[in-house]
mmCIF file of C-alpha atoms in Angstrom:
data_model
loop_
_atom_site.group_PDB
_atom_site.id
_atom_site.type_symbol
_atom_site.label_atom_id
_atom_site.label_comp_id
_atom_site.label_asym_id
_atom_site.label_seq_id
_atom_site.Cartn_x
_atom_site.Cartn_y
_atom_site.Cartn_z
ATOM 1 C CA MET A 269 -93.693 51.213 -26.190
ATOM 2 C CA LYS A 270 -90.069 51.013 -25.038
ATOM 3 C CA LYS A 271 -89.293 51.846 -21.399
ATOM 4 C CA ILE A 272 -86.333 53.936 -20.266
ATOM 5 C CA HIS A 273 -83.706 51.420 -19.174
ATOM 6 C CA ALA A 274 -81.634 52.456 -16.134
ATOM 7 C CA LEU A 275 -78.731 50.248 -15.029
ATOM 8 C CA HIS A 276 -77.766 50.694 -11.381
ATOM 9 C CA LEU A 277 -74.290 49.541 -10.370
ATOM 10 C CA ILE A 278 -73.345 49.001 -6.722
ATOM 11 C CA ASP A 279 -70.332 47.399 -5.023
ATOM 12 C CA GLY A 280 -72.450 44.770 -3.291
ATOM 13 C CA LEU A 281 -75.881 43.896 -1.952
ATOM 14 C CA THR A 282 -74.896 43.448 1.679
ATOM 15 C CA PHE A 283 -76.610 45.138 4.638
ATOM 16 C CA GLY A 284 -76.187 48.924 4.665
ATOM 17 C CA GLY A 285 -77.670 52.327 4.006
ATOM 18 C CA ALA A 286 -76.619 52.623 0.358
ATOM 19 C CA GLU A 287 -78.005 49.169 -0.350
ATOM 20 C CA THR A 288 -81.295 50.029 1.376
ATOM 21 C CA LEU A 289 -81.530 53.245 -0.625
ATOM 22 C CA LEU A 290 -80.863 51.380 -3.880
ATOM 23 C CA ARG A 291 -83.520 48.781 -3.073
ATOM 24 C CA ASP A 292 -86.178 51.418 -2.442
ATOM 25 C CA LEU A 293 -85.100 53.617 -5.350
ATOM 26 C CA ALA A 294 -84.953 50.787 -7.891
ATOM 27 C CA SER A 295 -88.342 49.358 -6.979
ATOM 28 C CA GLY A 296 -89.857 52.851 -6.893
ATOM 29 C CA LEU A 297 -88.512 53.677 -10.354
ATOM 30 C CA GLU A 298 -89.919 50.416 -11.736
ATOM 31 C CA ARG A 299 -93.342 51.344 -10.370
ATOM 32 C CA ARG A 300 -93.046 54.670 -12.169
ATOM 33 C CA GLY A 301 -92.495 52.986 -15.529
ATOM 34 C CA TYR A 302 -88.722 52.518 -15.870
ATOM 35 C CA ARG A 303 -86.997 49.240 -16.675
ATOM 36 C CA ILE A 304 -84.366 48.706 -13.994
ATOM 37 C CA THR A 305 -81.343 46.402 -13.961
ATOM 38 C CA VAL A 306 -79.087 46.146 -10.899
ATOM 39 C CA GLY A 307 -75.463 45.075 -11.324
ATOM 40 C CA TYR A 308 -73.463 44.131 -8.213
ATOM 41 C CA SER A 309 -70.158 42.458 -7.364
ATOM 42 C CA THR A 310 -70.484 41.242 -3.735
ATOM 43 C CA PRO A 311 -73.535 39.040 -2.987
ATOM 44 C CA GLY A 312 -75.566 39.608 0.153
ATOM 45 C CA PRO A 313 -79.044 39.401 1.670
ATOM 46 C CA PHE A 314 -80.424 42.180 -0.541
ATOM 47 C CA VAL A 315 -80.010 39.970 -3.617
ATOM 48 C CA GLN A 316 -83.084 38.005 -2.608
ATOM 49 C CA GLU A 317 -84.979 41.135 -1.570
ATOM 50 C CA LEU A 318 -84.447 42.712 -4.989
ATOM 51 C CA ALA A 319 -85.282 39.455 -6.756
ATOM 52 C CA ASP A 320 -88.519 39.249 -4.739
ATOM 53 C CA LYS A 321 -89.435 42.688 -6.075
ATOM 54 C CA GLY A 322 -89.056 41.402 -9.640
ATOM 55 C CA LEU A 323 -85.952 43.423 -10.472
ATOM 56 C CA THR A 324 -83.416 42.143 -12.997
ATOM 57 C CA LEU A 325 -80.086 41.346 -11.288
ATOM 58 C CA LYS A 326 -76.644 40.876 -12.842
ATOM 59 C CA HIS A 327 -73.685 39.587 -10.840
ATOM 60 C CA ILE A 328 -70.405 41.169 -12.018
ATOM 61 C CA PRO A 329 -67.414 39.482 -10.278
ATOM 62 C CA ARG A 330 -64.604 41.755 -9.094
ATOM 63 C CA MET A 331 -61.088 40.779 -8.006
ATOM 64 C CA GLY A 332 -59.695 43.906 -6.328
ATOM 65 C CA LEU A 333 -60.075 47.589 -5.537
ATOM 66 C CA VAL A 334 -58.992 48.468 -9.068
ATOM 67 C CA ASP A 335 -59.846 45.754 -11.598
ATOM 68 C CA PRO A 336 -59.752 46.438 -15.368
ATOM 69 C CA VAL A 337 -61.454 43.084 -16.009
ATOM 70 C CA PHE A 338 -64.331 44.212 -13.767
ATOM 71 C CA MET A 339 -64.693 47.378 -15.836
ATOM 72 C CA PHE A 340 -64.760 45.515 -19.141
ATOM 73 C CA ARG A 341 -67.344 43.102 -17.724
ATOM 74 C CA MET A 342 -69.458 46.187 -17.092
ATOM 75 C CA VAL A 343 -68.888 47.348 -20.676
ATOM 76 C CA LYS A 344 -69.950 43.924 -21.971
ATOM 77 C CA LEU A 345 -73.135 44.035 -19.876
ATOM 78 C CA MET A 346 -73.987 47.524 -21.119
ATOM 79 C CA ARG A 347 -73.457 46.563 -24.756
ATOM 80 C CA SER A 348 -75.496 43.366 -24.459
ATOM 81 C CA ASP A 349 -78.529 45.221 -23.076
ATOM 82 C CA PRO A 350 -77.935 48.946 -23.659
ATOM 83 C CA PRO A 351 -79.290 51.285 -20.979
ATOM 84 C CA GLU A 352 -80.189 54.907 -21.535
ATOM 85 C CA ILE A 353 -78.911 55.672 -18.015
ATOM 86 C CA VAL A 354 -76.142 54.223 -15.846
ATOM 87 C CA HIS A 355 -76.444 55.163 -12.163
ATOM 88 C CA THR A 356 -73.529 54.131 -9.928
ATOM 89 C CA HIS A 357 -73.302 53.756 -6.145
ATOM 90 C CA LEU A 358 -70.183 53.509 -3.919
ATOM 91 C CA PHE A 359 -66.501 53.879 -4.711
ATOM 92 C CA LYS A 360 -65.649 50.800 -6.788
ATOM 93 C CA SER A 361 -68.780 51.032 -8.915
ATOM 94 C CA ASP A 362 -68.314 54.777 -9.377
ATOM 95 C CA PHE A 363 -64.636 54.384 -10.262
ATOM 96 C CA HIS A 364 -65.126 51.614 -12.822
ATOM 97 C CA GLY A 365 -68.709 52.241 -13.887
ATOM 98 C CA ARG A 366 -68.383 55.853 -15.036
ATOM 99 C CA LEU A 367 -65.651 55.065 -17.580
ATOM 100 C CA ALA A 368 -67.295 51.769 -18.557
ATOM 101 C CA ALA A 369 -70.510 53.631 -19.375
ATOM 102 C CA ARG A 370 -68.681 56.074 -21.614
ATOM 103 C CA LEU A 371 -66.794 53.276 -23.379
ATOM 104 C CA ALA A 372 -70.129 51.541 -23.969
ATOM 105 C CA GLY A 373 -71.700 54.721 -25.344
ATOM 106 C CA VAL A 374 -74.313 55.149 -22.594
ATOM 107 C CA PRO A 375 -76.004 58.546 -23.010
ATOM 108 C CA VAL A 376 -76.449 59.526 -19.345
ATOM 109 C CA VAL A 377 -74.159 58.680 -16.408
ATOM 110 C CA ILE A 378 -75.030 59.550 -12.799
ATOM 111 C CA SER A 379 -73.430 58.691 -9.443
ATOM 112 C CA THR A 380 -74.867 58.998 -5.951
ATOM 113 C CA LEU A 381 -72.473 60.281 -3.271
ATOM 114 C CA HIS A 382 -73.700 58.401 -0.213
ATOM 115 C CA ASN A 383 -71.176 59.343 2.439
ATOM 116 C CA ASN A 384 -68.366 61.523 3.733
ATOM 117 C CA ASP A 385 -66.020 58.587 3.190
ATOM 118 C CA VAL A 386 -62.753 58.556 5.108
ATOM 119 C CA TRP A 387 -60.810 57.431 2.030
ATOM 120 C CA ALA A 388 -61.402 60.861 0.491
ATOM 121 C CA ASN A 389 -59.137 62.365 3.173
ATOM 122 C CA ASN A 390 -56.291 60.676 1.299
ATOM 123 C CA TRP A 391 -55.148 63.334 -1.180
ATOM 124 C CA PHE A 392 -54.410 60.880 -3.989
ATOM 125 C CA LEU A 393 -57.611 58.837 -3.678
ATOM 126 C CA GLY A 394 -59.729 61.945 -3.308
ATOM 127 C CA ARG A 395 -58.330 63.589 -6.413
ATOM 128 C CA LEU A 396 -58.417 60.332 -8.408
ATOM 129 C CA TYR A 397 -62.083 59.820 -7.537
ATOM 130 C CA GLY A 398 -62.821 63.432 -8.404
ATOM 131 C CA ALA A 399 -61.092 63.036 -11.762
ATOM 132 C CA THR A 400 -63.405 60.163 -12.724
ATOM 133 C CA ALA A 401 -66.351 62.525 -12.223
ATOM 134 C CA TYR A 402 -65.364 63.890 -15.647
ATOM 135 C CA TRP A 403 -67.278 60.940 -17.133
ATOM 136 C CA ALA A 404 -70.439 61.588 -15.091
ATOM 137 C CA ASP A 405 -73.183 63.984 -16.143
ATOM 138 C CA ARG A 406 -74.341 64.578 -12.606
ATOM 139 C CA LEU A 407 -73.462 63.588 -9.034
ATOM 140 C CA ILE A 408 -76.278 63.278 -6.502
ATOM 141 C CA ALA A 409 -75.221 64.201 -2.957
ATOM 142 C CA VAL A 410 -77.553 62.759 -0.320
ATOM 143 C CA SER A 411 -77.119 65.854 1.867
ATOM 144 C CA SER A 412 -75.658 69.343 1.661
ATOM 145 C CA GLU A 413 -72.894 68.169 4.027
ATOM 146 C CA VAL A 414 -71.895 65.441 1.561
ATOM 147 C CA ARG A 415 -71.858 68.004 -1.243
ATOM 148 C CA GLU A 416 -69.549 70.334 0.680
ATOM 149 C CA PHE A 417 -67.311 67.428 1.693
ATOM 150 C CA HIS A 418 -66.781 66.345 -1.917
ATOM 151 C CA LEU A 419 -66.201 69.878 -3.108
ATOM 152 C CA ARG A 420 -63.347 70.102 -0.587
ATOM 153 C CA LYS A 421 -61.910 66.605 -0.727
ATOM 154 C CA THR A 422 -62.437 65.325 -4.278
ATOM 155 C CA ARG A 423 -62.560 68.718 -5.992
ATOM 156 C CA VAL A 424 -65.480 67.817 -8.213
ATOM 157 C CA SER A 425 -67.076 70.654 -10.140
ATOM 158 C CA PRO A 426 -69.847 72.424 -8.177
ATOM 159 C CA GLN A 427 -71.958 72.462 -11.356
ATOM 160 C CA LYS A 428 -72.000 68.667 -11.416
ATOM 161 C CA ILE A 429 -73.443 68.135 -7.928
ATOM 162 C CA VAL A 430 -77.119 68.299 -7.060
ATOM 163 C CA VAL A 431 -78.463 67.605 -3.572
ATOM 164 C CA ILE A 432 -81.325 65.098 -3.369
ATOM 165 C CA GLU A 433 -81.773 64.020 0.219
ATOM 166 C CA ASN A 434 -82.483 60.418 1.166
ATOM 167 C CA GLY A 435 -86.077 59.481 1.821
ATOM 168 C CA VAL A 436 -88.020 56.690 3.521
ATOM 169 C CA ASP A 437 -91.523 55.286 3.350
ATOM 170 C CA VAL A 438 -93.038 56.194 6.724
ATOM 171 C CA ALA A 439 -95.950 53.775 6.248
ATOM 172 C CA ALA A 440 -93.477 50.865 6.159
ATOM 173 C CA PHE A 441 -92.310 51.726 9.683
ATOM 174 C CA THR A 442 -95.635 52.077 11.470
ATOM 175 C CA GLY A 443 -98.076 49.542 12.888
ATOM 176 C CA HIS A 444 -95.553 46.940 14.076
ATOM 177 C CA GLU A 445 -96.469 46.823 17.768
ATOM 178 C CA ASP A 446 -97.460 43.135 17.772
ATOM 179 C CA LYS A 447 -94.298 42.152 15.896
ATOM 180 C CA ALA A 448 -92.267 44.189 18.393
ATOM 181 C CA LYS A 449 -93.713 42.136 21.252
ATOM 182 C CA SER A 450 -92.836 38.947 19.385
ATOM 183 C CA ILE A 451 -89.252 40.100 18.902
ATOM 184 C CA ARG A 452 -88.847 40.864 22.591
ATOM 185 C CA ALA A 453 -90.224 37.416 23.399
ATOM 186 C CA GLU A 454 -87.920 35.797 20.811
ATOM 187 C CA LEU A 455 -84.873 37.517 22.340
ATOM 188 C CA ASP A 456 -86.017 36.878 25.922
ATOM 189 C CA ILE A 457 -86.339 40.584 26.739
ATOM 190 C CA MET A 458 -88.973 41.570 29.282
ATOM 191 C CA PRO A 459 -91.747 43.866 27.982
ATOM 192 C CA ASP A 460 -90.813 46.615 30.475
ATOM 193 C CA ALA A 461 -87.019 46.406 30.044
ATOM 194 C CA PRO A 462 -85.469 49.530 28.473
ATOM 195 C CA LEU A 463 -84.144 48.409 25.090
ATOM 196 C CA LEU A 464 -81.459 50.332 23.203
ATOM 197 C CA GLY A 465 -80.138 49.325 19.806
ATOM 198 C CA ILE A 466 -77.591 50.165 17.165
ATOM 199 C CA ILE A 467 -78.326 49.017 13.607
ATOM 200 C CA GLY A 468 -75.847 48.876 10.737
ATOM 201 C CA ARG A 469 -72.762 47.276 9.275
ATOM 202 C CA LEU A 470 -70.197 46.298 11.914
ATOM 203 C CA LYS A 471 -67.378 48.427 10.535
ATOM 204 C CA PRO A 472 -65.122 51.220 11.873
ATOM 205 C CA GLN A 473 -67.376 54.050 10.663
ATOM 206 C CA LYS A 474 -70.109 53.068 13.136
ATOM 207 C CA ASP A 475 -67.731 53.100 16.166
ATOM 208 C CA ILE A 476 -69.652 50.374 17.962
ATOM 209 C CA PRO A 477 -66.905 50.053 20.649
ATOM 210 C CA THR A 478 -68.079 53.421 22.017
ATOM 211 C CA PHE A 479 -71.659 52.105 22.137
ATOM 212 C CA LEU A 480 -70.452 49.075 24.107
ATOM 213 C CA LEU A 481 -68.555 51.251 26.613
ATOM 214 C CA ALA A 482 -71.662 53.415 27.007
ATOM 215 C CA ALA A 483 -73.735 50.271 27.648
ATOM 216 C CA VAL A 484 -71.513 49.435 30.624
ATOM 217 C CA GLU A 485 -72.258 52.843 32.146
ATOM 218 C CA VAL A 486 -75.979 52.586 31.453
ATOM 219 C CA LEU A 487 -76.119 49.219 33.218
ATOM 220 C CA ARG A 488 -74.589 50.720 36.372
ATOM 221 C CA GLU A 489 -77.658 52.946 36.777
ATOM 222 C CA GLN A 490 -80.222 50.815 34.931
ATOM 223 C CA PRO A 491 -79.382 47.131 35.514
ATOM 224 C CA ASN A 492 -82.500 45.912 33.693
ATOM 225 C CA ALA A 493 -81.554 47.689 30.442
ATOM 226 C CA ARG A 494 -80.930 45.540 27.371
ATOM 227 C CA PHE A 495 -78.947 46.267 24.186
ATOM 228 C CA LEU A 496 -79.079 45.054 20.599
ATOM 229 C CA VAL A 497 -76.365 45.184 17.959
ATOM 230 C CA VAL A 498 -78.181 44.503 14.692
ATOM 231 C CA GLY A 499 -76.144 43.743 11.586
ATOM 232 C CA ASP A 500 -73.037 41.913 10.522
ATOM 233 C CA GLY A 501 -69.638 42.882 9.186
ATOM 234 C CA PRO A 502 -65.887 42.523 9.472
ATOM 235 C CA LEU A 503 -65.655 43.614 13.118
ATOM 236 C CA GLN A 504 -68.190 41.176 14.550
ATOM 237 C CA SER A 505 -65.725 38.777 16.212
ATOM 238 C CA GLU A 506 -63.688 41.642 17.655
ATOM 239 C CA LEU A 507 -66.816 43.324 19.039
ATOM 240 C CA GLU A 508 -68.050 40.092 20.589
ATOM 241 C CA ILE A 509 -64.692 39.656 22.345
ATOM 242 C CA GLN A 510 -64.864 43.238 23.625
ATOM 243 C CA SER A 511 -68.432 42.706 24.880
ATOM 244 C CA LYS A 512 -67.391 39.589 26.760
ATOM 245 C CA SER A 513 -64.432 41.367 28.369
ATOM 246 C CA LEU A 514 -66.761 44.192 29.461
ATOM 247 C CA GLY A 515 -69.190 41.720 31.026
ATOM 248 C CA LEU A 516 -72.070 42.843 28.832
ATOM 249 C CA PHE A 517 -73.550 39.397 28.215
ATOM 250 C CA PRO A 518 -76.390 38.471 28.614
ATOM 251 C CA SER A 519 -77.608 42.100 28.683
ATOM 252 C CA LEU A 520 -76.373 42.579 25.119
ATOM 253 C CA ILE A 521 -77.388 40.553 22.057
ATOM 254 C CA PHE A 522 -75.734 40.408 18.648
ATOM 255 C CA THR A 523 -78.689 39.593 16.406
ATOM 256 C CA GLY A 524 -76.797 39.339 13.124
ATOM 257 C CA MET A 525 -78.417 40.633 9.945
ATOM 258 C CA ARG A 526 -82.204 40.952 10.246
ATOM 259 C CA LYS A 527 -84.763 41.503 7.503
ATOM 260 C CA ASP A 528 -87.438 42.744 9.929
ATOM 261 C CA ILE A 529 -85.904 46.156 10.669
ATOM 262 C CA PRO A 530 -89.297 47.949 11.002
ATOM 263 C CA ALA A 531 -90.288 45.485 13.742
ATOM 264 C CA ILE A 532 -86.845 45.717 15.383
ATOM 265 C CA LEU A 533 -87.207 49.490 15.520
ATOM 266 C CA ALA A 534 -90.679 49.164 17.007
ATOM 267 C CA ALA A 535 -89.212 46.959 19.757
ATOM 268 C CA LEU A 536 -86.575 49.561 20.700
ATOM 269 C CA ASP A 537 -87.014 52.372 23.176
ATOM 270 C CA VAL A 538 -83.957 54.242 21.921
ATOM 271 C CA LEU A 539 -82.112 54.060 18.589
ATOM 272 C CA VAL A 540 -78.407 54.850 18.986
ATOM 273 C CA LEU A 541 -75.880 56.018 16.385
ATOM 274 C CA SER A 542 -72.280 56.277 17.581
ATOM 275 C CA SER A 543 -70.863 56.970 14.117
ATOM 276 C CA LEU A 544 -67.596 58.745 13.382
ATOM 277 C CA TRP A 545 -68.961 60.101 10.095
ATOM 278 C CA GLU A 546 -72.126 59.836 7.998
ATOM 279 C CA GLY A 547 -73.615 61.077 4.746
ATOM 280 C CA LEU A 548 -77.304 60.973 5.561
ATOM 281 C CA PRO A 549 -77.887 57.691 7.421
ATOM 282 C CA VAL A 550 -80.936 55.828 6.161
ATOM 283 C CA ILE A 551 -81.322 54.082 9.527
ATOM 284 C CA LEU A 552 -81.673 57.498 11.188
ATOM 285 C CA LEU A 553 -84.587 58.349 8.884
ATOM 286 C CA GLU A 554 -86.073 54.891 9.432
ATOM 287 C CA GLY A 555 -85.836 55.280 13.210
ATOM 288 C CA MET A 556 -87.510 58.676 13.051
ATOM 289 C CA ALA A 557 -90.183 57.262 10.715
ATOM 290 C CA ALA A 558 -90.834 54.578 13.342
ATOM 291 C CA ALA A 559 -91.240 57.325 15.968
ATOM 292 C CA ARG A 560 -88.218 56.170 17.953
ATOM 293 C CA ALA A 561 -86.260 58.511 20.186
ATOM 294 C CA VAL A 562 -82.695 58.890 18.887
ATOM 295 C CA VAL A 563 -79.315 59.427 20.494
ATOM 296 C CA SER A 564 -76.553 60.158 17.989
ATOM 297 C CA THR A 565 -73.080 61.535 17.681
ATOM 298 C CA SER A 566 -73.011 65.074 16.347
ATOM 299 C CA VAL A 567 -71.568 64.380 12.896
ATOM 300 C CA ASP A 568 -72.221 65.751 9.418
ATOM 301 C CA GLY A 569 -75.185 64.030 7.836
ATOM 302 C CA VAL A 570 -76.929 63.822 11.215
ATOM 303 C CA VAL A 571 -76.835 67.430 12.403
ATOM 304 C CA GLY A 572 -78.453 68.550 9.156
ATOM 305 C CA VAL A 573 -81.359 66.147 9.630
ATOM 306 C CA VAL A 574 -82.351 66.196 13.292
ATOM 307 C CA LEU A 575 -83.544 69.028 15.484
ATOM 308 C CA PRO A 576 -81.335 68.861 18.612
ATOM 309 C CA ASN A 577 -83.281 68.135 21.807
ATOM 310 C CA GLU A 578 -86.478 67.944 19.786
ATOM 311 C CA THR A 579 -86.051 64.924 17.501
ATOM 312 C CA ALA A 580 -82.737 63.621 18.875
ATOM 313 C CA LEU A 581 -80.125 64.058 21.579
ATOM 314 C CA LEU A 582 -76.668 64.748 20.140
ATOM 315 C CA VAL A 583 -73.348 63.952 21.815
ATOM 316 C CA PRO A 584 -69.665 64.274 20.826
ATOM 317 C CA GLN A 585 -67.885 61.456 19.002
ATOM 318 C CA LYS A 586 -65.950 58.830 20.961
ATOM 319 C CA ASN A 587 -67.465 59.924 24.275
ATOM 320 C CA PRO A 588 -69.045 56.908 26.025
ATOM 321 C CA ALA A 589 -69.922 58.895 29.157
ATOM 322 C CA ASP A 590 -71.980 61.496 27.280
ATOM 323 C CA LEU A 591 -73.553 58.813 25.108
ATOM 324 C CA ALA A 592 -74.578 56.874 28.213
ATOM 325 C CA GLN A 593 -76.020 59.944 29.945
ATOM 326 C CA ALA A 594 -78.115 60.826 26.897
ATOM 327 C CA CYS A 595 -79.438 57.252 26.759
ATOM 328 C CA LEU A 596 -80.236 57.300 30.470
ATOM 329 C CA LYS A 597 -82.071 60.609 30.097
ATOM 330 C CA LEU A 598 -84.412 59.016 27.564
ATOM 331 C CA ILE A 599 -84.741 55.711 29.413
ATOM 332 C CA GLN A 600 -85.800 57.511 32.579
ATOM 333 C CA ASN A 601 -88.218 59.895 30.885
ATOM 334 C CA PRO A 602 -90.926 58.055 28.897
ATOM 335 C CA ALA A 603 -92.767 61.302 28.085
ATOM 336 C CA LEU A 604 -89.630 62.776 26.532
ATOM 337 C CA ARG A 605 -89.076 59.585 24.521
ATOM 338 C CA GLN A 606 -92.610 59.723 23.172
ATOM 339 C CA SER A 607 -92.559 63.417 22.271
ATOM 340 C CA MET A 608 -89.145 63.106 20.630
ATOM 341 C CA GLY A 609 -90.297 60.110 18.603
ATOM 342 C CA GLN A 610 -93.421 61.886 17.438
ATOM 343 C CA SER A 611 -91.467 65.006 16.479
ATOM 344 C CA GLY A 612 -88.998 62.887 14.527
ATOM 345 C CA GLN A 613 -91.748 61.138 12.626
ATOM 346 C CA GLU A 614 -93.397 64.457 11.750
ATOM 347 C CA ARG A 615 -90.062 65.763 10.449
ATOM 348 C CA VAL A 616 -89.546 62.741 8.191
ATOM 349 C CA ILE A 617 -93.081 63.029 6.793
ATOM 350 C CA LYS A 618 -92.517 66.715 6.041
ATOM 351 C CA LYS A 619 -88.940 66.659 4.725
ATOM 352 C CA TYR A 620 -87.718 63.140 3.911
ATOM 353 C CA SER A 621 -90.443 61.447 1.877
ATOM 354 C CA LEU A 622 -89.365 58.433 -0.208
ATOM 355 C CA ASN A 623 -91.779 59.391 -2.993
ATOM 356 C CA ALA A 624 -90.334 62.914 -3.155
ATOM 357 C CA MET A 625 -86.784 61.535 -3.404
ATOM 358 C CA ILE A 626 -87.685 59.121 -6.214
ATOM 359 C CA ASP A 627 -89.638 61.791 -8.121
ATOM 360 C CA LYS A 628 -86.637 64.161 -7.963
ATOM 361 C CA ILE A 629 -84.275 61.474 -9.269
ATOM 362 C CA SER A 630 -86.740 60.543 -12.023
ATOM 363 C CA SER A 631 -87.008 64.206 -13.035
ATOM 364 C CA LEU A 632 -83.204 64.395 -13.165
ATOM 365 C CA TYR A 633 -83.109 61.346 -15.447
ATOM 366 C CA VAL A 634 -85.600 62.947 -17.840
ATOM 367 C CA GLU A 635 -83.831 66.313 -17.769
ATOM 368 C CA LEU A 636 -80.451 64.760 -18.643
ATOM 369 C CA LEU A 637 -81.899 62.549 -21.370
ATOM 370 C CA GLN A 638 -83.574 65.556 -22.971
ATOM 371 C CA ALA A 639 -80.282 67.462 -22.757
ATOM 372 C CA ARG A 640 -78.764 64.597 -24.770
ATOM 373 C CA GLY A 641 -81.405 65.062 -27.463
ATOM 374 C CA PHE A 642 -83.816 62.282 -26.491
ATOM 375 C CA ASP A 643 -87.519 62.723 -27.219
ATOM 376 C CA ILE A 644 -89.128 61.398 -24.040
ATOM 377 C CA SER A 645 -92.383 60.837 -25.930
ATOM 378 C CA ASP A 646 -90.627 57.933 -27.670
ATOM 379 C CA PHE A 647 -90.702 56.077 -24.357
ATOM 380 C CA SER A 648 -93.602 54.855 -22.244
ATOM 381 C CA GLU A 649 -94.972 57.485 -19.892
ATOM 382 C CA ILE A 650 -93.177 58.025 -16.591
ATOM 383 C CA SER A 651 -95.509 58.590 -13.636
ATOM 384 C CA GLU A 652 -94.927 60.462 -10.393
ATOM 385 C CA ALA A 653 -95.315 59.172 -6.833
ATOM 386 C CA GLY A 654 -95.801 55.648 -8.109
ATOM 387 C CA ASN A 655 -99.153 56.429 -9.706
#
């Protein structure tokens, strides 16, 4: 019997929260009985990860921010192997993919709104993006804060947006104690050294310069502390120069992109987010799933997830002194670190389950297909929770 074919389009398969979400969502949908194809324009480390999971991948080259050729390549792909559903992720794929899907006659078009993106503060870009939502049947906001942001900035119709919060697989982030010891040994970090880390793309949104300034202050009180910057991105060279000028080496290590994030998290004492804005950061959920204590800036997408002083310590944006003091509070209080980590893990289990997220998206697919007149019994049965 024919499977429901869902084509996911994303700007690239580099290291980031949207890419992580797509990886977990796509593989979860395949386990539930869908046929999934992933189209991407910028190659990255997740290409191999998705290939290893047996997913069908299609590289769609793109030349610029707006590229009509890119859109018609999407149309060609959709006509060569017609999907019942096109699901887009991130600005360029949303912008081109929604119209491409309609030109190709795809029945159902969905986009995920991953972030409170700064580009939407530009009146023209915000309204232009919102106008393309005309071609989408539904927009999935990863948090209520993202929904409210897009209602204000892109003026999309409230009836089009549904909130389905990000989820993570807690089991994937537990039981990595031995690997954590190996990572500390690999990076020449003593077992008893306080280890703080920031994980993500090295781009302006993450405001890693504030993390580096906070590290200087932490070292004044805790000279044996060590710091990891995990990830890669356009600001890497600039951040390395700043770190050298601040005298942070060898206390700080740029690890580059790592595939062993669960083990990296297990090696940390404190996960730090110094972001200027967020949607619902996947790494925050992953850190909580790994029972790590968290220090984060108090931004939308974080404040709706954590319980202040219970699952995380929150500080203002661009405030290295407050960020440092929050980190020191956790470094110097192991009992608080442990209780905060446990509370965070319990909250993820209760509220941010990966299976629940995938089941909600699957149900949305079925609902929209039925609204388009499809008889779901014509397709192979879709299961829930991967069963």
